Coordinates of C-alpha atoms in Angstrom, one line a residue:
Chain M
X1 CA 13.1 7.9 22.4
X2 CA 14.6 11.2 23.8
X3 CA 16.6 9.2 26.4
X4 CA 18.1 7.3 23.5
X5 CA 18.9 10.4 21.6
X6 CA 20.6 11.9 24.7
X7 CA 22.8 8.9 24.9
X8 CA 23.7 9.1 21.2
X9 CA 24.3 12.9 21.3
X10 CA 26.1 13.5 24.5
X11 CA 29.5 12.4 23.1
X12 CA 29.1 15.0 20.4
X13 CA 28.1 15.0 16.7
X14 CA 30.2 15.2 13.6
X15 CA 28.8 18.7 13.1
X16 CA 26.4 20.9 15.1
X17 CA 22.7 20.4 14.4
X18 CA 22.5 24.2 14.5
X19 CA 24.7 27.0 15.5
X20 CA 23.7 30.4 16.9
X21 CA 25.5 33.2 15.1
X22 CA 25.3 36.6 16.7
X23 CA 26.1 38.6 13.5
X24 CA 26.5 41.9 15.4
X25 CA 26.5 43.2 18.9
X26 CA 25.0 46.4 17.6
X27 CA 21.5 47.0 19.0
X28 CA 19.1 49.8 19.2
X29 CA 17.6 48.5 22.4
X30 CA 19.2 47.7 25.8
X31 CA 17.1 45.0 27.3
X32 CA 17.8 44.4 31.0
X33 CA 18.4 40.7 30.4
X34 CA 20.3 40.7 27.1
X35 CA 22.3 37.5 27.0
X36 CA 25.0 39.0 24.9
X37 CA 25.2 42.4 26.6
X38 CA 24.5 44.0 23.3
X39 CA 24.3 47.7 22.4
X40 CA 27.4 48.9 20.5
X41 CA 29.1 47.0 17.8
X42 CA 32.3 45.2 18.6
X43 CA 35.4 46.3 16.8
X44 CA 36.3 44.0 13.9
X45 CA 33.0 42.2 13.4
X46 CA 33.1 39.7 10.5
X47 CA 32.6 41.4 7.1
X48 CA 30.5 40.0 4.4
X49 CA 33.2 38.0 2.7
X50 CA 34.1 36.4 6.1
X51 CA 30.4 35.8 6.7
X52 CA 30.1 34.0 3.3
X53 CA 33.2 31.9 4.2
X54 CA 31.6 30.9 7.5
X55 CA 28.4 30.0 5.8
X56 CA 30.3 27.9 3.2
X57 CA 32.0 26.0 6.0
X58 CA 28.7 25.3 7.7
X59 CA 27.1 24.1 4.5
X60 CA 30.1 21.8 3.9
X61 CA 29.6 20.3 7.4
X62 CA 25.8 20.0 6.7
X63 CA 24.8 22.1 9.6
X64 CA 21.0 22.1 9.2
X65 CA 20.1 25.5 10.3
X66 CA 21.4 28.7 11.9
X67 CA 19.9 30.8 14.6
X68 CA 20.9 34.4 13.7
X69 CA 20.9 36.8 16.6
X70 CA 22.7 39.7 18.0
X71 CA 22.4 42.5 18.8
X72 CA 19.7 43.3 16.3
X73 CA 20.6 41.3 13.2
X74 CA 18.7 43.6 10.8
X75 CA 21.0 46.5 11.7
X76 CA 23.5 44.9 9.4
X77 CA 23.1 46.4 5.9
X78 CA 24.2 43.1 4.4
X79 CA 21.6 41.1 6.4
X80 CA 19.6 40.0 3.3
X81 CA 22.8 39.1 1.5
X82 CA 23.6 36.7 4.4
X83 CA 20.1 35.2 4.1
X84 CA 20.5 34.8 0.3
X85 CA 23.8 33.0 0.7
X86 CA 22.3 30.7 3.4
X87 CA 19.3 29.9 1.3
X88 CA 21.4 29.1 -1.8
X89 CA 23.5 26.8 0.3
X90 CA 20.4 25.0 1.7
X91 CA 20.9 26.2 5.3
X92 CA 17.7 27.0 7.2
X93 CA 17.6 30.3 9.1
X94 CA 15.8 31.2 12.3
X95 CA 16.5 34.8 13.2
X96 CA 15.6 36.9 16.3
X97 CA 14.6 40.5 15.9
X98 CA 13.1 43.3 18.0
X99 CA 11.1 44.2 14.9
X100 CA 12.2 47.8 14.6
X101 CA 13.5 47.4 11.1
X102 CA 11.0 44.9 9.9
X103 CA 8.9 47.3 7.8
X104 CA 6.5 46.4 5.0
X105 CA 9.2 46.1 2.4
X106 CA 11.3 43.8 4.7
X107 CA 8.3 41.6 5.5
X108 CA 7.5 41.2 1.8
X109 CA 11.1 40.3 1.1
X110 CA 11.2 37.8 3.9
X111 CA 8.0 36.1 2.6
X112 CA 9.9 35.1 -0.6
X113 CA 12.4 32.9 1.3
X114 CA 12.1 29.3 2.0
X115 CA 13.1 27.9 5.4
X116 CA 13.4 31.2 7.2
X117 CA 11.7 31.6 10.6
X118 CA 11.4 35.1 12.2
X119 CA 11.3 35.3 16.0
X120 CA 10.0 38.6 17.1
X121 CA 11.1 39.2 20.7
X122 CA 8.4 40.3 23.2
X123 CA 8.8 39.9 26.9
X124 CA 5.4 40.8 28.2
X125 CA 1.8 40.3 27.3
X126 CA 1.2 44.1 27.3
X127 CA 3.1 47.3 26.8
X128 CA 3.8 47.9 30.5
X129 CA 5.2 44.5 31.3
X130 CA 7.2 44.3 28.0
X131 CA 8.6 47.8 28.0
X132 CA 10.0 47.7 31.5
X133 CA 12.3 44.9 30.3
X134 CA 12.9 45.9 26.7
X135 CA 12.6 49.6 26.7
X136 CA 9.9 52.2 26.0
X137 CA 8.0 51.8 22.7
X138 CA 9.4 48.3 22.0
X139 CA 6.1 46.5 22.5
X140 CA 4.3 48.6 19.9
X141 CA 7.2 48.3 17.4
X142 CA 7.2 44.5 17.8
X143 CA 3.4 44.4 17.2
X144 CA 3.9 46.5 14.0
X145 CA 6.5 44.0 12.8
X146 CA 4.2 41.1 13.5
X147 CA 1.4 42.8 11.6
X148 CA 3.7 43.5 8.7
X149 CA 4.6 39.8 8.6
X150 CA 1.0 38.8 8.8
X151 CA 0.0 41.1 6.0
X152 CA 2.8 39.8 3.8
X153 CA 1.6 36.2 4.4
X154 CA 4.8 35.3 6.0
X155 CA 4.2 31.8 7.3
X156 CA 6.9 31.1 9.9
X157 CA 6.5 33.8 12.6
X158 CA 7.2 33.2 16.2
X159 CA 6.8 35.5 19.2
X160 CA 9.8 34.8 21.3
X161 CA 9.6 35.4 25.1
X162 CA 12.3 35.1 27.7
X163 CA 10.4 33.9 30.7
X164 CA 10.6 36.0 33.9
X165 CA 8.8 36.0 37.2
X166 CA 6.3 38.5 35.8
X167 CA 5.4 37.3 32.3
X168 CA 5.3 33.7 33.5
X169 CA 1.9 34.5 35.0
X170 CA 0.7 35.5 31.6
X171 CA 1.7 32.7 29.3
X172 CA -1.9 32.2 28.3
X173 CA -2.2 35.8 27.2
X174 CA 1.1 35.5 25.3
X175 CA -0.2 32.3 23.6
X176 CA -3.4 34.3 22.6
X177 CA -1.3 37.2 21.4
X178 CA 0.8 34.9 19.1
X179 CA -2.3 33.3 17.7
X180 CA -3.7 36.7 16.9
X181 CA -0.8 37.2 14.5
X182 CA -0.9 33.7 13.1
X183 CA 2.4 33.1 15.0
X184 CA 3.7 30.3 17.2
X185 CA 4.7 31.0 20.7
X186 CA 8.3 30.3 21.7
X187 CA 9.3 30.7 25.3
X188 CA 12.9 30.3 26.7
X189 CA 14.5 30.2 30.0
X190 CA 16.1 33.3 31.5
X191 CA 19.8 32.8 31.8
X192 CA 22.2 34.9 33.9
X193 CA 24.5 35.6 31.0
X194 CA 25.3 39.1 29.6
X195 CA 23.2 41.7 31.3
X196 CA 21.0 38.8 32.5
X197 CA 23.7 38.2 35.1
X198 CA 22.8 41.4 36.9
X199 CA 19.0 41.0 36.6
X200 CA 18.8 37.2 37.1
X201 CA 18.0 37.2 40.8
X202 CA 15.4 40.0 40.4
X203 CA 13.7 38.5 37.3
X204 CA 14.1 34.7 37.8
X205 CA 10.8 32.8 38.3
X206 CA 10.3 31.0 41.6
X207 CA 10.5 27.2 41.9
X208 CA 6.7 27.2 42.3
X209 CA 6.2 29.3 39.2
X210 CA 8.5 26.9 37.2
X211 CA 6.4 23.9 38.4
X212 CA 3.2 25.5 37.1
X213 CA 5.0 26.4 33.8
X214 CA 6.2 22.9 33.4
X215 CA 2.6 21.6 33.7
X216 CA 1.4 24.3 31.3
X217 CA 4.1 23.2 28.7
X218 CA 3.0 19.6 29.0
X219 CA -0.5 20.8 28.0
X220 CA 0.7 23.1 25.2
X221 CA 3.0 20.9 23.1
X222 CA 2.7 23.4 20.2
X223 CA 4.7 25.9 22.3
X224 CA 8.4 25.9 21.3
X225 CA 11.0 26.1 24.0
X226 CA 14.4 26.0 22.2
X227 CA 15.0 23.0 24.5
X228 CA 15.8 25.4 27.3
X229 CA 13.8 24.0 30.2
X230 CA 15.5 20.7 30.5
X231 CA 16.4 21.5 34.1
X232 CA 12.6 20.9 34.8
X233 CA 12.7 17.4 33.3
X234 CA 12.7 15.7 36.7
X235 CA 9.2 17.1 37.4
X236 CA 8.0 14.4 35.1
X237 CA 6.2 14.1 31.8
X238 CA 8.1 14.7 28.6
X239 CA 8.8 18.1 27.3
X240 CA 9.5 18.5 23.6
X241 CA 13.2 18.5 22.5
X242 CA 16.3 16.6 23.5
X243 CA 16.2 17.8 27.2
X244 CA 19.9 18.0 27.5
X245 CA 22.7 20.5 27.5
X246 CA 24.0 20.5 23.9
X247 CA 26.8 23.0 24.5
X248 CA 29.8 22.0 22.3
X249 CA 28.1 18.6 21.6
X250 CA 25.2 19.5 19.3
X251 CA 25.3 23.3 19.2
X252 CA 27.6 26.2 19.7
X253 CA 27.8 29.9 19.2
X254 CA 29.8 32.1 16.8
X255 CA 30.0 35.7 17.9
X256 CA 30.3 38.8 15.7
X257 CA 34.1 38.7 15.7
X258 CA 34.3 35.0 14.9
X259 CA 34.9 33.7 18.4
X260 CA 33.3 30.3 18.9
X261 CA 31.7 29.6 22.3
X262 CA 30.0 26.5 23.6
X263 CA 26.5 28.0 23.6
X264 CA 24.7 31.3 23.3
X265 CA 24.8 31.8 27.1
X266 CA 28.6 31.2 27.6
X267 CA 30.1 34.3 25.9
X268 CA 33.1 34.3 28.3
X269 CA 36.8 33.4 27.8
X270 CA 36.3 30.3 29.9
X271 CA 34.0 28.8 27.2
X272 CA 35.9 30.0 24.1
X273 CA 36.8 27.2 21.8
X274 CA 38.5 29.1 19.0
X275 CA 38.1 31.8 16.4
X276 CA 37.1 31.2 12.7
X277 CA 39.7 33.8 11.6
X278 CA 42.5 31.7 13.0
X279 CA 41.2 28.3 12.0
X280 CA 38.3 26.8 10.1
X281 CA 35.0 26.3 11.9
X282 CA 35.4 22.6 11.2
X283 CA 38.7 22.6 13.0
X284 CA 37.3 24.4 16.0
X285 CA 34.3 22.0 16.2
X286 CA 36.4 18.8 15.8
X287 CA 39.6 19.7 17.7
X288 CA 38.8 22.2 20.4
X289 CA 40.1 20.7 23.7
X290 CA 37.2 22.4 25.5
X291 CA 34.5 20.8 23.4
X292 CA 36.3 17.5 23.7
X293 CA 36.2 17.9 27.5
X294 CA 32.4 18.6 27.4
X295 CA 31.8 15.5 25.2
X296 CA 33.7 13.3 27.6
X297 CA 32.2 14.5 30.9
X298 CA 29.4 12.6 32.5
X299 CA 27.9 15.6 34.1
X300 CA 28.4 17.4 37.4
X301 CA 29.9 15.3 40.1
X302 CA 27.7 16.5 42.8
X303 CA 24.6 15.4 40.8
X304 CA 25.6 12.0 39.7
X305 CA 24.2 10.2 42.8
X306 CA 20.9 12.1 42.5
X307 CA 18.0 9.8 41.6
X308 CA 16.8 12.2 38.8
X309 CA 20.3 12.8 37.3
X310 CA 19.4 11.0 34.1
X311 CA 16.6 13.4 33.3
X312 CA 18.2 16.8 33.9
X313 CA 21.9 15.7 33.8
X314 CA 22.7 18.5 36.2
X315 CA 21.1 21.3 34.3
X316 CA 22.5 24.3 32.5
X317 CA 26.2 24.9 32.5
X318 CA 25.8 28.6 31.8
X319 CA 23.3 29.2 34.6
X320 CA 25.8 27.7 37.1
X321 CA 28.8 29.5 35.8
X322 CA 27.2 33.0 35.7
X323 CA 25.8 32.5 39.2
X324 CA 29.3 31.8 40.6
X325 CA 28.9 28.0 41.0
X326 CA 31.3 25.3 39.8
X327 CA 30.3 23.3 36.8
X328 CA 30.3 20.3 39.1
X329 CA 27.4 21.9 41.1
X330 CA 23.7 21.5 40.5
X331 CA 21.8 24.1 38.4
X332 CA 20.8 27.1 40.5
X333 CA 17.2 26.3 39.7
X334 CA 17.5 22.6 40.5
X335 CA 14.0 21.3 41.1
X336 CA 15.2 19.3 44.1
X337 CA 16.3 22.5 45.7
X338 CA 20.0 21.6 45.6
X339 CA 21.1 24.6 43.6
X340 CA 22.1 28.0 44.9
X341 CA 23.2 31.4 43.5
X342 CA 26.7 32.0 44.8
X343 CA 27.4 35.3 43.1
X344 CA 27.5 37.0 39.7
X345 CA 30.0 36.4 36.9
X346 CA 29.4 38.8 34.1
X347 CA 30.2 38.1 30.5
X348 CA 33.4 39.5 29.1
X349 CA 33.3 40.4 25.4
X350 CA 35.4 42.7 23.3
X351 CA 35.1 46.3 24.2
X352 CA 32.4 48.1 22.2
X353 CA 33.0 50.9 19.7
X354 CA 32.2 54.3 21.1
X355 CA 29.4 54.9 18.6
X356 CA 26.8 52.5 17.2
X357 CA 26.9 52.6 13.5
X358 CA 25.3 50.7 10.7
X359 CA 27.6 48.2 9.0
Chain X
X1 CA 15.1 7.7 -10.9
X2 CA 15.2 8.3 -7.2
X3 CA 16.4 11.5 -5.5
X4 CA 16.4 13.0 -2.1
X5 CA 13.4 15.3 -1.7
X6 CA 14.7 18.9 -1.5
X7 CA 12.7 19.3 1.8
X8 CA 15.3 17.1 3.5
X9 CA 19.0 17.1 4.3
X10 CA 20.9 14.3 5.9
X11 CA 24.4 13.6 7.1
X12 CA 26.2 10.6 8.5
X13 CA 27.1 10.2 12.2
X14 CA 28.9 7.5 14.0
X15 CA 25.6 6.0 15.1
X16 CA 23.9 6.2 11.7
X17 CA 22.7 9.4 10.2
X18 CA 20.6 12.5 11.0
X19 CA 17.8 13.5 8.6
X20 CA 16.4 17.0 8.9
X21 CA 13.1 18.1 7.4
X22 CA 13.1 21.8 6.6
X23 CA 9.3 22.3 6.3
X24 CA 8.6 20.7 9.7
X25 CA 11.9 21.8 11.3
X26 CA 12.2 18.2 12.6
X27 CA 15.1 15.9 13.1
X28 CA 15.1 12.1 12.7
X29 CA 17.8 9.7 13.6
X30 CA 18.4 6.9 11.1
X31 CA 20.0 3.8 12.3
X32 CA 18.9 1.3 9.7
X33 CA 22.0 0.3 7.7
X34 CA 19.9 -0.4 4.6
X35 CA 18.2 3.0 4.7
X36 CA 21.7 4.6 5.1
X37 CA 23.0 2.8 2.1
X38 CA 20.0 3.8 0.0
X39 CA 20.5 7.5 0.9
X40 CA 24.2 7.2 0.4
X41 CA 23.9 5.8 -3.1
X42 CA 21.0 8.0 -4.3
X43 CA 23.3 10.5 -6.0
X44 CA 25.9 8.1 -7.4
X45 CA 23.6 5.3 -8.8
X46 CA 22.8 6.0 -12.5
X47 CA 19.3 4.5 -12.2
X48 CA 16.9 3.0 -9.6
X49 CA 17.6 -0.4 -11.0
X50 CA 21.3 -0.1 -10.6
X51 CA 20.8 1.2 -7.0
X52 CA 18.7 -1.9 -6.2
X53 CA 21.2 -4.2 -8.0
X54 CA 24.1 -2.7 -6.0
X55 CA 22.3 -3.2 -2.7
X56 CA 21.4 -6.8 -3.6
X57 CA 25.0 -7.4 -4.5
X58 CA 25.8 -6.2 -0.9
X59 CA 23.6 -9.0 0.5
X60 CA 20.2 -7.4 0.9
X61 CA 17.2 -9.1 -0.7
X62 CA 15.4 -7.3 -3.5
X63 CA 12.2 -7.3 -1.4
X64 CA 14.0 -5.7 1.5
X65 CA 15.4 -3.0 -0.7
X66 CA 12.2 -2.2 -2.6
X67 CA 10.2 -2.2 0.7
X68 CA 12.6 0.3 2.2
X69 CA 12.5 2.5 -0.9
X70 CA 8.7 2.3 -0.9
X71 CA 8.6 3.5 2.7
X72 CA 11.0 6.3 2.1
X73 CA 8.8 7.4 -0.8
X74 CA 5.6 7.1 1.2
X75 CA 7.2 9.4 3.8
X76 CA 8.1 11.9 1.1
X77 CA 11.9 11.5 1.8
X78 CA 12.7 10.4 -1.7
X79 CA 11.1 11.3 -5.0
X80 CA 10.6 8.7 -7.6
X81 CA 10.5 9.9 -11.2
X82 CA 8.2 7.5 -13.0
X83 CA 9.4 6.6 -16.4
X84 CA 7.0 6.5 -19.3
X85 CA 6.6 3.0 -20.5
X86 CA 7.4 2.6 -24.2

């Protein structure tokens, strides 16, 4: 079935299934692997009226849900107004947070929404392994947020983990931790984008670790992956999800200043399709030459003769790009060992404001 | 009268349609032309009878249409408001 879906989806959908919308680059943490290199707000982030306009466009295109991220989305003072508008328009929301601002009152508020998932980021099964990546105190604050959600009977909580070579050894512990809070576990692949470009080689799991993880995922079908481990598909079995790169075909990213990129891991001018201040989101989605190119491409040339090409389709475009490879090369974590890290290409985003301020 | 359950959203694609269920966060591809036409005409048809009549006029048998509607209702995709018999 998934093979069929891949064939249907690879030439692009009329609208994205979902988009990721980084609503601010402002963040109170500075995680070593942050995919968007967040910290300070970008100048000219979309205001509330522009946010409403974008949501209206997405609703008109019947985008089913939005992944709200950042930065720390709850730093925006109009965060709940954005949620209200999305709910009124019938758009589902999944948002990622470090939990610092998810106090009792916020948890109670969230529990009144339909179709809102909260993904609390934790990158280690204990304080030491988490805080070394996410910063001192971040583990405890995430647990407090999870506890607030549980006490408010919020029903759609996830613990969201970016898999690295340390925490990959503790997926069972992370699974147990999530269960303790009545949450689901969501694990995603470390990408070399944002600050992750600098920490990728140091934090990236080994090929052997990935093989063990793949087996573990096959035995834990209730663990969500954001469809991010499709480069492991040639190992066999069938992981949940489409198992394909959906960049510009089924998903895309809108950044805080309205720039539209192919996916959350490609915040770089080479992958910019347009800006929602200059044209409508629909126009960007339907007419961007870059997206058209992705929809017409059959995958990396150097992979097309590989016997497992149909299962991984050459892997993750962002992982290649940010490790200095050509898009026609294999994924740096190719399970056949054909990939390689050539160098580091860091993301380029608008220069930050000098001071981090609440919006 | 039939209506799309509020737990679902759907949209047309060149290969058929996509149906998203909010409560399960799951996506289904619809390729049956009959199901597509039922979903398309849910809002515009003034009654279930006229919806069925319209589809029969397009060449489907009444049995095909009622079976498809029954299946959609069994899966919770459409709601059927039962009329009180007078």
